[in-house]
Coordinates of C-alpha atoms and ligand atoms in Angstrom, one line a residue:
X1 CA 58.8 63.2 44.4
X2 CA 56.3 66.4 43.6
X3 CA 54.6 65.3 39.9
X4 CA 56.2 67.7 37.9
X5 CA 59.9 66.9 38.8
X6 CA 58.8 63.4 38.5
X7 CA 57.4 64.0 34.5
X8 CA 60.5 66.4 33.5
X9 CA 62.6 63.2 35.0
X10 CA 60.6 61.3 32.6
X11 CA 60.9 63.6 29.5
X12 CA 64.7 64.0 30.1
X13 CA 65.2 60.1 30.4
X14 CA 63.4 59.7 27.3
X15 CA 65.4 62.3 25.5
X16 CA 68.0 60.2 26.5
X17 CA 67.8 57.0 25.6
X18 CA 66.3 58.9 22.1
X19 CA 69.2 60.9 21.3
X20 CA 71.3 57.5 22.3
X21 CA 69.7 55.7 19.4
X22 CA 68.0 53.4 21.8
X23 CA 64.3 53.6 21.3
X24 CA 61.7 51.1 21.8
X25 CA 63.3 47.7 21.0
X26 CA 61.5 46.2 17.9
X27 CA 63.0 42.5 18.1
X28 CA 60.9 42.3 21.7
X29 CA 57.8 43.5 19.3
X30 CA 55.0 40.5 18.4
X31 CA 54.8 40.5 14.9
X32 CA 51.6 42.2 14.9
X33 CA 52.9 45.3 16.9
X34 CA 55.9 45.0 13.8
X35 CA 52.6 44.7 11.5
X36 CA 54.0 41.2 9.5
X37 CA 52.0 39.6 7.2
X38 CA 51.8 36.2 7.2
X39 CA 54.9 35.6 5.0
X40 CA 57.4 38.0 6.3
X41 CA 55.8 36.8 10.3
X42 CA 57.1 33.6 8.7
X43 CA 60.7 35.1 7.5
X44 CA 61.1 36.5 10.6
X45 CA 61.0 33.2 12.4
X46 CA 63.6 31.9 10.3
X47 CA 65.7 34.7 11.1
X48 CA 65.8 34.3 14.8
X49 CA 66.7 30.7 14.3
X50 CA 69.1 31.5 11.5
X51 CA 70.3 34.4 11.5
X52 CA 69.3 36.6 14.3
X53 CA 72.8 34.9 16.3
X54 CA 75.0 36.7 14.1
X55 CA 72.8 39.7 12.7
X56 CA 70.1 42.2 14.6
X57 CA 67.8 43.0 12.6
X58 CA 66.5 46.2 14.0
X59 CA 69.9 47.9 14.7
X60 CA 72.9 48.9 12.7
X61 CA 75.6 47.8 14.9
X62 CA 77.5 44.8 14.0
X63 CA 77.2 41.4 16.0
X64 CA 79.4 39.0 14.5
X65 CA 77.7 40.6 10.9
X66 CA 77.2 44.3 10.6
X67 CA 73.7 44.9 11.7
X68 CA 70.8 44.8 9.2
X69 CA 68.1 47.6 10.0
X70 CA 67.3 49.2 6.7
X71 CA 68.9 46.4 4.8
X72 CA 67.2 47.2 1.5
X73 CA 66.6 51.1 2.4
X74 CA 70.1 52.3 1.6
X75 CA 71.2 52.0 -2.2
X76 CA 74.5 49.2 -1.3
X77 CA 74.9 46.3 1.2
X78 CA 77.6 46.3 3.7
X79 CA 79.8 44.9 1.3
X80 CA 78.9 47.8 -1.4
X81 CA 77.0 45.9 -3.7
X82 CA 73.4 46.6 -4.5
X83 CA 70.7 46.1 -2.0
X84 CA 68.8 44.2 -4.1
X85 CA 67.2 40.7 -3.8
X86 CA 69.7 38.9 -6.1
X87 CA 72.7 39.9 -3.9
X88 CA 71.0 39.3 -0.8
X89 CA 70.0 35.7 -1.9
X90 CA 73.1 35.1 -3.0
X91 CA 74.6 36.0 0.0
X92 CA 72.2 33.7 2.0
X93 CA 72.4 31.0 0.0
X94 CA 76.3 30.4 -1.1
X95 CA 77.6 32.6 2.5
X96 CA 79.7 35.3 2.5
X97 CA 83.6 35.4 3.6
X98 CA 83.2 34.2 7.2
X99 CA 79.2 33.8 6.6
X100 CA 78.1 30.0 6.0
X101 CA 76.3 29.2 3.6
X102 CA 72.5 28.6 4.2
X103 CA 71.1 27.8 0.9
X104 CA 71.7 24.1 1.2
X105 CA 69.1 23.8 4.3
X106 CA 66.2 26.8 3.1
X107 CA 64.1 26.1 0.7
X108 CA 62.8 28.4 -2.3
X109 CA 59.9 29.1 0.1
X110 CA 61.6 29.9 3.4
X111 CA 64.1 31.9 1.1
X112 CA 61.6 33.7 -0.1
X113 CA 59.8 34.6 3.5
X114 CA 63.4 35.6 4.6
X115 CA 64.1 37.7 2.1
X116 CA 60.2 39.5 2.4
X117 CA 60.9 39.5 6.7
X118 CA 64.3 41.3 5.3
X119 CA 62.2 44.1 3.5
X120 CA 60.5 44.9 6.4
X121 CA 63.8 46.1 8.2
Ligands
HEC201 C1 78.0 32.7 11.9 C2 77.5 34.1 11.7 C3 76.5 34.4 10.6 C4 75.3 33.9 10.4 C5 74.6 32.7 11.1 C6 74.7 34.7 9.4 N1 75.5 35.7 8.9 FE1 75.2 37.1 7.5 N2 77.0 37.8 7.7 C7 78.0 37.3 8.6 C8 79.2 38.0 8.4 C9 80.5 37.8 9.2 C10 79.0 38.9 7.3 C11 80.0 39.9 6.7 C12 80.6 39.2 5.4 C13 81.6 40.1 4.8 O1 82.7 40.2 5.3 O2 81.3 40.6 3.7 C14 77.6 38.7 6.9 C15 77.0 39.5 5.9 C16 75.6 39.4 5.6 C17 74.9 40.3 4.7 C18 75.5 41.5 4.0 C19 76.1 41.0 2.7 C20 76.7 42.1 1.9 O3 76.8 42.0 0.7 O4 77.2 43.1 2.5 C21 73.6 39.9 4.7 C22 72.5 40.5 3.9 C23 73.5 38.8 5.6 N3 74.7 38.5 6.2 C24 72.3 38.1 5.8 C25 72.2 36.9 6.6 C26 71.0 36.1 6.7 C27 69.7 36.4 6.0 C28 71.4 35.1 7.6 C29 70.5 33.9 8.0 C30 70.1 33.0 6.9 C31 72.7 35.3 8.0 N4 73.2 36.4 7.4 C32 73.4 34.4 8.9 C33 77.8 36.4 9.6 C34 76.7 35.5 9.7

């Protein structure tokens, strides 16, 4: 196909899948393409193993949770309490109507790399 139908194909594709919502996917990202640090590299681990079955991260839509992009970038959760760290602990740690609870398997330390990885969304 002559080059410039092929690169308008291209443009209108991308378009596309950008007006769709569907842009690069971040969860296929390393964490130094997402630019972690070391902490939140380490929150995001736990995440996948955690929470990532029931939550993604990088998209609003609901799984079997409602999605968590921008978690702590709108003023209220979900739920419509405050998007703030004591409400998102709290919901980690003591679960959340059909969310277990977590808190008895994280430490204060992976809590705390969750909850950074969390900021990054
Ligand atoms: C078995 C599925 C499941 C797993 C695993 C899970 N969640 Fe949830 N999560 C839910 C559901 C369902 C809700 C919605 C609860 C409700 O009805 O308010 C929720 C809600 C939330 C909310 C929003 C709370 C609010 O106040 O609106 C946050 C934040 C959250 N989960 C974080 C996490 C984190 C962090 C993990 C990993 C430690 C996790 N979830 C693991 C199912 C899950």
């Amino acid at each position: 196909m002559p080059a410039r139908i092929f690169t308008s194909f291209c443009a209108a594709l991308l378009a596309l899948s950008f007006f769709a919502g569907c842009g690069p996917d971040k969860s296929q990202e390393s964490d130094a393409q997402l630019g972690l640090d070391a902490q939140e590299s380490a929150g995001r681990q736990i995440f996948n193993q955690r929470c990532a079955s029931c939550h993604y991260a990088y998209s609003s839509r609901s799984l079997h949770g409602p999605g968590l992009k921008n978690l702590y970038k709108k003023k209220y959760l979900p739920s419509a309490l405050p998007a703030n760290d004591r409400f998102v602990a709290q919901t980690t740690v003591n679960g959340r109507k059909m969310m277990p609870a977590a808190g008895a398997t994280l430490t204060d330390e992976q809590l705390h790399d969750l909850l950074a990885y969390l900021h990054t969304l």
